[in-house]
């Protein structure tokens, strides 16, 4: 892989709240070789002058679904597998274009897709996959309507519809087996539905997902693989039982209270809010086919979501960046920055999508920062994201260069 030398940029180090002016960054063999405020040189590298621009690490989205190709997830499972897979291709390319070089897929993406990205057959962010999310019968991952009891669900590990981003499994022994199957099929971490949700037809938001025995068994299996469990969860009660049983990251977490936020901080659990998805569902859900039952549930979690950011911040719970968008709304991924910046500092918000993302993925020093030895995920940005978060918004409009693993995927600076 060829070397690239970025000259004279303003370095965004997410550990420091100001840009560092006049930095050179040398990339070789997919890694950051050297970062310096003294001029660097290299005999063979392509030299790119980025004077006046910001150079920063690629962004990490900890909660997306590249296989959520339409808003109505209940009916997506009826689509041909090939159609769902093909629809995920432009979704992934657009994520990378927006500067997201890493995505933790929160259910749906499997090992095949991850391989296709790694071998550059398709273009997209580096994936950390969950396989299919585990849900109890009638939980957030059960797409069946009340009248649909006869629909064959993706109960077993080997035959499933690509459009079902979750699978239904109940009972301690069965969930253990399901977790083992997901690992056997390549999951990096396990996703469970630990409370009701918006986009599912028959589960109230406040419903618990899984018994504590089941959650504990799932966590135990994940720990046996030296990895962890991420849990979709809204209410303080549901979050408490997940965290008490060893869940490491709480997804959404909108209806948290102070007591449980403190418990999370104590246990070292993370939260991954996904506020943009409620804005998108409220604004355009009905237009894009979100069922009426789901539209009704949005209000319950939307306003509380913004308030929850303050609560988490005060309690000292680390927040990762998530988006959780579905179908045509996927284009709004970067708007999560805008929404959070209404409540938190730009510095905090950028840390969530870099350093904290790397921490959650157990990739500290590798992702989320530009230092010697890190994987070369690099963005060149017009403007200073610490002063104006808008330069990270849109479809990468202010990001003239995107590099992932030392390879340039978008280049307006040639
Ligand atoms: Zn969820
Ligand atoms: Zn999700």
GROMACS .gro file of C-alpha atoms and ligand atoms in nm:
model
  416
    1UNK     CA    1   0.000   0.000   0.000
    2UNK     CA    2   0.142   0.338  -0.095
    3UNK     CA    3   0.249   0.597   0.162
    4UNK     CA    4   0.078   0.932   0.208
    5UNK     CA    5   0.222   1.238   0.381
    6UNK     CA    6  -0.029   1.500   0.495
    7UNK     CA    7   0.151   1.834   0.531
    8UNK     CA    8   0.080   2.128   0.758
    9UNK     CA    9  -0.269   2.042   0.881
   10UNK     CA   10  -0.454   2.139   1.196
   11UNK     CA   11  -0.456   1.818   1.396
   12UNK     CA   12  -0.769   1.722   1.585
   13UNK     CA   13  -0.658   1.504   1.872
   14UNK     CA   14  -0.982   1.405   2.048
   15UNK     CA   15  -0.796   1.399   2.381
   16UNK     CA   16  -0.737   1.776   2.355
   17UNK     CA   17  -1.005   2.040   2.324
   18UNK     CA   18  -0.816   2.268   2.082
   19UNK     CA   19  -0.679   2.196   1.735
   20UNK     CA   20  -0.300   2.168   1.711
   21UNK     CA   21  -0.170   2.381   1.427
   22UNK     CA   22   0.096   2.292   1.173
   23UNK     CA   23   0.111   1.913   1.198
   24UNK     CA   24   0.238   1.657   0.949
   25UNK     CA   25   0.096   1.303   0.948
   26UNK     CA   26   0.275   1.023   0.767
   27UNK     CA   27   0.079   0.710   0.672
   28UNK     CA   28   0.251   0.391   0.563
   29UNK     CA   29   0.126   0.034   0.513
   30UNK     CA   30  -0.219   0.112   0.646
   31UNK     CA   31  -0.092   0.259   0.973
   32UNK     CA   32  -0.006   0.602   1.105
   33UNK     CA   33   0.374   0.602   1.099
   34UNK     CA   34   0.445   0.941   1.252
   35UNK     CA   35   0.265   1.254   1.370
   36UNK     CA   36   0.477   1.563   1.425
   37UNK     CA   37   0.477   1.939   1.460
   38UNK     CA   38   0.815   1.931   1.280
   39UNK     CA   39   0.813   1.886   0.902
   40UNK     CA   40   0.826   1.516   0.804
   41UNK     CA   41   0.958   1.381   0.479
   42UNK     CA   42   0.932   1.054   0.294
   43UNK     CA   43   1.099   0.952  -0.029
   44UNK     CA   44   0.808   0.764  -0.177
   45UNK     CA   45   0.495   0.910  -0.020
   46UNK     CA   46   0.232   1.107  -0.205
   47UNK     CA   47   0.241   1.451  -0.043
   48UNK     CA   48  -0.092   1.623   0.023
   49UNK     CA   49  -0.084   1.985   0.138
   50UNK     CA   50  -0.369   2.037   0.383
   51UNK     CA   51  -0.280   2.385   0.507
   52UNK     CA   52  -0.586   2.552   0.661
   53UNK     CA   53  -0.772   2.220   0.689
   54UNK     CA   54  -0.835   1.989   0.982
   55UNK     CA   55  -0.696   1.635   0.993
   56UNK     CA   56  -0.876   1.402   1.231
   57UNK     CA   57  -0.939   1.032   1.299
   58UNK     CA   58  -1.221   0.857   1.114
   59UNK     CA   59  -1.556   0.852   1.294
   60UNK     CA   60  -1.700   0.554   1.479
   61UNK     CA   61  -2.074   0.487   1.485
   62UNK     CA   62  -2.149   0.234   1.758
   63UNK     CA   63  -2.510   0.171   1.663
   64UNK     CA   64  -2.621   0.133   1.303
   65UNK     CA   65  -2.797  -0.130   1.093
   66UNK     CA   66  -2.665  -0.156   0.740
   67UNK     CA   67  -2.928  -0.422   0.675
   68UNK     CA   68  -3.218  -0.199   0.785
   69UNK     CA   69  -3.301  -0.106   0.429
   70UNK     CA   70  -3.655   0.016   0.494
   71UNK     CA   71  -3.846   0.167   0.785
   72UNK     CA   72  -4.091  -0.117   0.813
   73UNK     CA   73  -3.864  -0.387   0.956
   74UNK     CA   74  -4.156  -0.622   1.020
   75UNK     CA   75  -4.215  -0.666   0.650
   76UNK     CA   76  -3.849  -0.658   0.549
   77UNK     CA   77  -3.817  -1.025   0.645
   78UNK     CA   78  -4.044  -1.116   0.354
   79UNK     CA   79  -3.809  -0.964   0.097
   80UNK     CA   80  -3.572  -1.176  -0.111
   81UNK     CA   81  -3.231  -1.204   0.060
   82UNK     CA   82  -3.052  -1.074  -0.248
   83UNK     CA   83  -3.262  -0.758  -0.254
   84UNK     CA   84  -3.186  -0.675   0.109
   85UNK     CA   85  -2.815  -0.745   0.059
   86UNK     CA   86  -2.797  -0.532  -0.255
   87UNK     CA   87  -2.976  -0.245  -0.083
   88UNK     CA   88  -2.720  -0.251   0.198
   89UNK     CA   89  -2.438  -0.179  -0.050
   90UNK     CA   90  -2.513   0.191  -0.115
   91UNK     CA   91  -2.606   0.238   0.252
   92UNK     CA   92  -2.255   0.132   0.351
   93UNK     CA   93  -2.080   0.338   0.084
   94UNK     CA   94  -2.267   0.650   0.199
   95UNK     CA   95  -2.162   0.590   0.561
   96UNK     CA   96  -1.797   0.585   0.463
   97UNK     CA   97  -1.843   0.897   0.250
   98UNK     CA   98  -1.980   1.078   0.557
   99UNK     CA   99  -1.655   0.997   0.739
  100UNK     CA  100  -1.766   0.691   0.937
  101UNK     CA  101  -1.474   0.457   0.889
  102UNK     CA  102  -1.598   0.214   1.157
  103UNK     CA  103  -1.947   0.088   1.233
  104UNK     CA  104  -2.064  -0.142   1.507
  105UNK     CA  105  -2.363  -0.306   1.344
  106UNK     CA  106  -2.635  -0.353   1.605
  107UNK     CA  107  -2.807  -0.645   1.434
  108UNK     CA  108  -2.842  -0.774   1.080
  109UNK     CA  109  -2.495  -0.763   0.927
  110UNK     CA  110  -2.316  -1.095   0.918
  111UNK     CA  111  -1.972  -1.227   0.847
  112UNK     CA  112  -2.021  -1.236   0.470
  113UNK     CA  113  -2.079  -0.862   0.457
  114UNK     CA  114  -1.783  -0.799   0.685
  115UNK     CA  115  -1.560  -1.006   0.453
  116UNK     CA  116  -1.692  -0.824   0.147
  117UNK     CA  117  -1.587  -0.492   0.303
  118UNK     CA  118  -1.249  -0.625   0.416
  119UNK     CA  119  -1.165  -0.752   0.067
  120UNK     CA  120  -1.298  -0.428  -0.089
  121UNK     CA  121  -1.562  -0.608  -0.293
  122UNK     CA  122  -1.796  -0.346  -0.155
  123UNK     CA  123  -1.711  -0.010  -0.006
  124UNK     CA  124  -1.806   0.071   0.349
  125UNK     CA  125  -1.695   0.123   0.706
  126UNK     CA  126  -1.498  -0.143   0.890
  127UNK     CA  127  -1.762  -0.357   1.059
  128UNK     CA  128  -1.795  -0.496   1.408
  129UNK     CA  129  -2.090  -0.728   1.370
  130UNK     CA  130  -2.350  -0.866   1.608
  131UNK     CA  131  -2.499  -1.121   1.371
  132UNK     CA  132  -2.867  -1.125   1.448
  133UNK     CA  133  -2.997  -0.956   1.761
  134UNK     CA  134  -3.152  -1.189   2.017
  135UNK     CA  135  -3.510  -1.123   2.124
  136UNK     CA  136  -3.761  -1.307   2.335
  137UNK     CA  137  -4.095  -1.404   2.183
  138UNK     CA  138  -4.301  -1.088   2.150
  139UNK     CA  139  -3.992  -0.874   2.219
  140UNK     CA  140  -3.837  -0.596   2.016
  141UNK     CA  141  -3.680  -0.840   1.770
  142UNK     CA  142  -4.002  -1.031   1.701
  143UNK     CA  143  -4.141  -0.879   1.379
  144UNK     CA  144  -4.469  -1.070   1.379
  145UNK     CA  145  -4.804  -0.897   1.392
  146UNK     CA  146  -5.053  -1.015   1.655
  147UNK     CA  147  -5.222  -1.228   1.390
  148UNK     CA  148  -4.896  -1.375   1.261
  149UNK     CA  149  -4.833  -1.662   1.500
  150UNK     CA  150  -4.793  -1.904   1.210
  151UNK     CA  151  -4.522  -1.709   1.032
  152UNK     CA  152  -4.204  -1.913   1.039
  153UNK     CA  153  -3.952  -1.712   1.242
  154UNK     CA  154  -3.576  -1.731   1.219
  155UNK     CA  155  -3.564  -1.971   1.510
  156UNK     CA  156  -3.264  -2.174   1.411
  157UNK     CA  157  -2.916  -2.054   1.341
  158UNK     CA  158  -2.874  -2.189   0.991
  159UNK     CA  159  -3.179  -2.080   0.795
  160UNK     CA  160  -3.299  -1.723   0.809
  161UNK     CA  161  -3.412  -1.436   0.596
  162UNK     CA  162  -3.152  -1.166   0.548
  163UNK     CA  163  -3.419  -0.904   0.614
  164UNK     CA  164  -3.478  -1.027   0.970
  165UNK     CA  165  -3.217  -0.836   1.165
  166UNK     CA  166  -3.308  -1.023   1.481
  167UNK     CA  167  -3.397  -1.376   1.584
  168UNK     CA  168  -3.644  -1.502   1.841
  169UNK     CA  169  -3.511  -1.735   2.108
  170UNK     CA  170  -3.636  -1.811   2.460
  171UNK     CA  171  -3.507  -1.998   2.762
  172UNK     CA  172  -3.165  -2.019   2.927
  173UNK     CA  173  -3.040  -2.323   2.733
  174UNK     CA  174  -3.166  -2.191   2.403
  175UNK     CA  175  -3.017  -1.845   2.444
  176UNK     CA  176  -2.682  -2.001   2.532
  177UNK     CA  177  -2.698  -2.204   2.215
  178UNK     CA  178  -2.803  -1.900   2.010
  179UNK     CA  179  -2.510  -1.696   2.141
  180UNK     CA  180  -2.272  -1.980   2.054
  181UNK     CA  181  -2.423  -1.997   1.707
  182UNK     CA  182  -2.380  -1.623   1.653
  183UNK     CA  183  -2.015  -1.650   1.757
  184UNK     CA  184  -1.968  -1.956   1.537
  185UNK     CA  185  -2.105  -1.747   1.248
  186UNK     CA  186  -1.862  -1.464   1.320
  187UNK     CA  187  -2.024  -1.218   1.563
  188UNK     CA  188  -1.785  -0.975   1.730
  189UNK     CA  189  -2.027  -0.897   2.014
  190UNK     CA  190  -2.380  -1.003   2.107
  191UNK     CA  191  -2.685  -0.780   2.082
  192UNK     CA  192  -2.996  -0.844   2.286
  193UNK     CA  193  -3.333  -0.674   2.310
  194UNK     CA  194  -3.365  -0.600   2.682
  195UNK     CA  195  -3.679  -0.386   2.662
  196UNK     CA  196  -3.965  -0.302   2.429
  197UNK     CA  197  -3.900  -0.074   2.133
  198UNK     CA  198  -4.041   0.159   1.871
  199UNK     CA  199  -4.012  -0.023   1.540
  200UNK     CA  200  -4.161  -0.353   1.660
  201UNK     CA  201  -4.533  -0.429   1.653
  202UNK     CA  202  -4.637  -0.587   1.983
  203UNK     CA  203  -4.403  -0.481   2.265
  204UNK     CA  204  -4.471  -0.178   2.487
  205UNK     CA  205  -4.161   0.039   2.546
  206UNK     CA  206  -4.158  -0.040   2.918
  207UNK     CA  207  -4.175  -0.417   2.872
  208UNK     CA  208  -3.867  -0.604   2.994
  209UNK     CA  209  -3.681  -0.813   2.740
  210UNK     CA  210  -3.562  -1.149   2.871
  211UNK     CA  211  -3.560  -1.282   3.225
  212UNK     CA  212  -3.256  -1.202   3.435
  213UNK     CA  213  -3.152  -1.569   3.413
  214UNK     CA  214  -3.148  -1.544   3.037
  215UNK     CA  215  -2.952  -1.216   3.037
  216UNK     CA  216  -2.698  -1.358   3.281
  217UNK     CA  217  -2.652  -1.668   3.062
  218UNK     CA  218  -2.602  -1.456   2.750
  219UNK     CA  219  -2.345  -1.237   2.927
  220UNK     CA  220  -2.168  -1.547   3.057
  221UNK     CA  221  -2.138  -1.688   2.704
  222UNK     CA  222  -2.008  -1.358   2.567
  223UNK     CA  223  -1.749  -1.335   2.843
  224UNK     CA  224  -1.637  -1.688   2.757
  225UNK     CA  225  -1.545  -1.547   2.416
  226UNK     CA  226  -1.366  -1.248   2.572
  227UNK     CA  227  -1.629  -1.015   2.437
  228UNK     CA  228  -1.945  -0.849   2.563
  229UNK     CA  229  -2.318  -0.785   2.533
  230UNK     CA  230  -2.490  -0.472   2.405
  231UNK     CA  231  -2.854  -0.432   2.506
  232UNK     CA  232  -3.134  -0.234   2.347
  233UNK     CA  233  -3.299  -0.084   2.653
  234UNK     CA  234  -3.514   0.221   2.731
  235UNK     CA  235  -3.645   0.242   3.086
  236UNK     CA  236  -3.440   0.280   3.403
  237UNK     CA  237  -3.579  -0.052   3.534
  238UNK     CA  238  -3.487  -0.242   3.219
  239UNK     CA  239  -3.143  -0.082   3.212
  240UNK     CA  240  -3.084  -0.168   3.576
  241UNK     CA  241  -3.152  -0.539   3.532
  242UNK     CA  242  -2.934  -0.550   3.220
  243UNK     CA  243  -2.641  -0.374   3.385
  244UNK     CA  244  -2.676  -0.570   3.708
  245UNK     CA  245  -2.637  -0.887   3.503
  246UNK     CA  246  -2.322  -0.770   3.328
  247UNK     CA  247  -2.438  -0.601   3.006
  248UNK     CA  248  -2.160  -0.363   2.900
  249UNK     CA  249  -2.330  -0.116   2.666
  250UNK     CA  250  -2.684   0.018   2.691
  251UNK     CA  251  -2.831   0.114   2.355
  252UNK     CA  252  -3.069   0.416   2.344
  253UNK     CA  253  -3.118   0.446   2.723
  254UNK     CA  254  -3.362   0.734   2.685
  255UNK     CA  255  -3.570   0.681   3.000
  256UNK     CA  256  -3.282   0.659   3.247
  257UNK     CA  257  -3.302   0.808   3.597
  258UNK     CA  258  -3.030   0.939   3.823
  259UNK     CA  259  -3.008   0.633   4.044
  260UNK     CA  260  -2.956   0.390   3.756
  261UNK     CA  261  -2.721   0.629   3.577
  262UNK     CA  262  -2.503   0.620   3.890
  263UNK     CA  263  -2.519   0.241   3.891
  264UNK     CA  264  -2.401   0.239   3.528
  265UNK     CA  265  -2.108   0.467   3.613
  266UNK     CA  266  -2.018   0.241   3.906
  267UNK     CA  267  -2.026  -0.071   3.689
  268UNK     CA  268  -1.833   0.094   3.406
  269UNK     CA  269  -2.123   0.046   3.163
  270UNK     CA  270  -2.147   0.268   2.855
  271UNK     CA  271  -2.451   0.424   2.695
  272UNK     CA  272  -2.498   0.468   2.323
  273UNK     CA  273  -2.779   0.720   2.267
  274UNK     CA  274  -2.935   0.726   1.920
  275UNK     CA  275  -3.133   1.049   1.923
  276UNK     CA  276  -3.137   1.117   1.550
  277UNK     CA  277  -3.351   0.813   1.483
  278UNK     CA  278  -3.643   0.953   1.686
  279UNK     CA  279  -3.621   1.283   1.503
  280UNK     CA  280  -3.620   1.094   1.173
  281UNK     CA  281  -3.906   0.864   1.273
  282UNK     CA  282  -4.112   1.161   1.393
  283UNK     CA  283  -4.045   1.369   1.081
  284UNK     CA  284  -4.063   1.109   0.809
  285UNK     CA  285  -4.160   0.776   0.966
  286UNK     CA  286  -4.519   0.778   0.842
  287UNK     CA  287  -4.410   0.886   0.492
  288UNK     CA  288  -4.171   0.593   0.460
  289UNK     CA  289  -4.408   0.327   0.584
  290UNK     CA  290  -4.354   0.307   0.959
  291UNK     CA  291  -4.669   0.138   1.096
  292UNK     CA  292  -4.907   0.355   1.302
  293UNK     CA  293  -4.843   0.153   1.622
  294UNK     CA  294  -4.476   0.247   1.598
  295UNK     CA  295  -4.542   0.614   1.518
  296UNK     CA  296  -4.746   0.633   1.841
  297UNK     CA  297  -4.451   0.511   2.048
  298UNK     CA  298  -4.199   0.772   1.932
  299UNK     CA  299  -4.314   1.055   2.159
  300UNK     CA  300  -4.255   0.839   2.469
  301UNK     CA  301  -3.882   0.829   2.411
  302UNK     CA  302  -3.798   1.134   2.200
  303UNK     CA  303  -3.806   1.423   2.448
  304UNK     CA  304  -3.663   1.213   2.729
  305UNK     CA  305  -3.370   1.128   2.503
  306UNK     CA  306  -3.234   1.483   2.498
  307UNK     CA  307  -3.273   1.519   2.874
  308UNK     CA  308  -3.096   1.187   2.929
  309UNK     CA  309  -2.770   1.328   2.787
  310UNK     CA  310  -2.742   1.569   3.084
  311UNK     CA  311  -2.820   1.291   3.328
  312UNK     CA  312  -2.553   1.062   3.187
  313UNK     CA  313  -2.300   1.344   3.178
  314UNK     CA  314  -2.366   1.437   3.542
  315UNK     CA  315  -2.343   1.074   3.656
  316UNK     CA  316  -2.014   1.023   3.468
  317UNK     CA  317  -2.144   0.755   3.229
  318UNK     CA  318  -1.936   0.741   2.913
  319UNK     CA  319  -2.140   0.804   2.598
  320UNK     CA  320  -2.065   0.652   2.260
  321UNK     CA  321  -2.202   0.781   1.929
  322UNK     CA  322  -2.497   0.596   1.773
  323UNK     CA  323  -2.751   0.669   1.502
  324UNK     CA  324  -2.977   0.364   1.452
  325UNK     CA  325  -3.139   0.493   1.134
  326UNK     CA  326  -3.355   0.285   0.905
  327UNK     CA  327  -3.405   0.279   0.529
  328UNK     CA  328  -3.411   0.617   0.352
  329UNK     CA  329  -3.345   0.798   0.683
  330UNK     CA  330  -2.991   0.653   0.693
  331UNK     CA  331  -2.877   0.970   0.514
  332UNK     CA  332  -2.930   1.163   0.842
  333UNK     CA  333  -2.656   0.972   1.030
  334UNK     CA  334  -2.435   1.276   1.097
  335UNK     CA  335  -2.728   1.479   1.234
  336UNK     CA  336  -2.670   1.294   1.561
  337UNK     CA  337  -2.375   1.536   1.605
  338UNK     CA  338  -2.604   1.837   1.563
  339UNK     CA  339  -2.865   1.711   1.810
  340UNK     CA  340  -2.612   1.624   2.081
  341UNK     CA  341  -2.426   1.951   2.036
  342UNK     CA  342  -2.741   2.131   2.150
  343UNK     CA  343  -2.680   1.981   2.495
  344UNK     CA  344  -2.313   1.883   2.511
  345UNK     CA  345  -1.991   2.051   2.397
  346UNK     CA  346  -1.859   1.976   2.049
  347UNK     CA  347  -1.551   1.834   2.222
  348UNK     CA  348  -1.765   1.582   2.416
  349UNK     CA  349  -1.962   1.488   2.107
  350UNK     CA  350  -1.650   1.430   1.897
  351UNK     CA  351  -1.493   1.221   2.173
  352UNK     CA  352  -1.799   0.997   2.172
  353UNK     CA  353  -1.743   0.920   1.802
  354UNK     CA  354  -1.368   0.867   1.836
  355UNK     CA  355  -1.196   0.782   2.167
  356UNK     CA  356  -1.501   0.638   2.341
  357UNK     CA  357  -1.602   0.444   2.033
  358UNK     CA  358  -1.255   0.288   2.025
  359UNK     CA  359  -1.279   0.204   2.395
  360UNK     CA  360  -1.612   0.026   2.351
  361UNK     CA  361  -1.468  -0.175   2.062
  362UNK     CA  362  -1.159  -0.258   2.269
  363UNK     CA  363  -0.950  -0.085   2.002
  364UNK     CA  364  -0.783   0.187   2.210
  365UNK     CA  365  -0.475   0.320   2.038
  366UNK     CA  366  -0.587   0.154   1.712
  367UNK     CA  367  -0.899   0.350   1.622
  368UNK     CA  368  -1.036   0.693   1.714
  369UNK     CA  369  -0.703   0.875   1.725
  370UNK     CA  370  -0.413   0.962   1.499
  371UNK     CA  371  -0.099   0.853   1.679
  372UNK     CA  372   0.195   0.642   1.571
  373UNK     CA  373   0.087   0.280   1.531
  374UNK     CA  374  -0.286   0.350   1.494
  375UNK     CA  375  -0.484   0.220   1.199
  376UNK     CA  376  -0.481   0.496   0.937
  377UNK     CA  377  -0.845   0.602   0.936
  378UNK     CA  378  -0.809   0.967   0.843
  379UNK     CA  379  -1.046   1.249   0.753
  380UNK     CA  380  -0.949   1.586   0.610
  381UNK     CA  381  -1.214   1.842   0.702
  382UNK     CA  382  -1.281   2.196   0.582
  383UNK     CA  383  -1.334   2.391   0.903
  384UNK     CA  384  -1.287   2.331   1.275
  385UNK     CA  385  -1.536   2.076   1.413
  386UNK     CA  386  -1.468   2.197   1.770
  387UNK     CA  387  -1.599   2.541   1.673
  388UNK     CA  388  -1.857   2.441   1.414
  389UNK     CA  389  -2.001   2.090   1.427
  390UNK     CA  390  -2.174   2.158   1.094
  391UNK     CA  391  -1.856   2.069   0.907
  392UNK     CA  392  -1.923   1.704   0.997
  393UNK     CA  393  -2.288   1.713   0.883
  394UNK     CA  394  -2.456   1.628   0.555
  395UNK     CA  395  -2.313   1.373   0.317
  396UNK     CA  396  -1.945   1.445   0.373
  397UNK     CA  397  -1.983   1.782   0.195
  398UNK     CA  398  -1.707   1.938   0.409
  399UNK     CA  399  -1.491   1.625   0.417
  400UNK     CA  400  -1.277   1.636   0.101
  401UNK     CA  401  -1.074   1.326   0.187
  402UNK     CA  402  -1.167   0.995   0.351
  403UNK     CA  403  -0.900   0.734   0.419
  404UNK     CA  404  -0.966   0.395   0.578
  405UNK     CA  405  -0.686   0.160   0.673
  406UNK     CA  406  -0.439   0.369   0.473
  407UNK     CA  407  -0.644   0.355   0.154
  408UNK     CA  408  -0.810   0.668   0.020
  409UNK     CA  409  -1.177   0.617  -0.069
  410UNK     CA  410  -1.276   0.975  -0.141
  411UNK     CA  411  -1.034   1.235  -0.268
  412UNK     CA  412  -1.102   1.592  -0.375
  413UNK     CA  413  -0.745   1.696  -0.300
  414UNK     CA  414  -0.569   1.517  -0.585
  415LIG    ZN1  415  -3.291  -0.073   1.957
  416LIG    ZN1  416  -3.090  -0.051   1.659
   0.00000   0.00000   0.00000
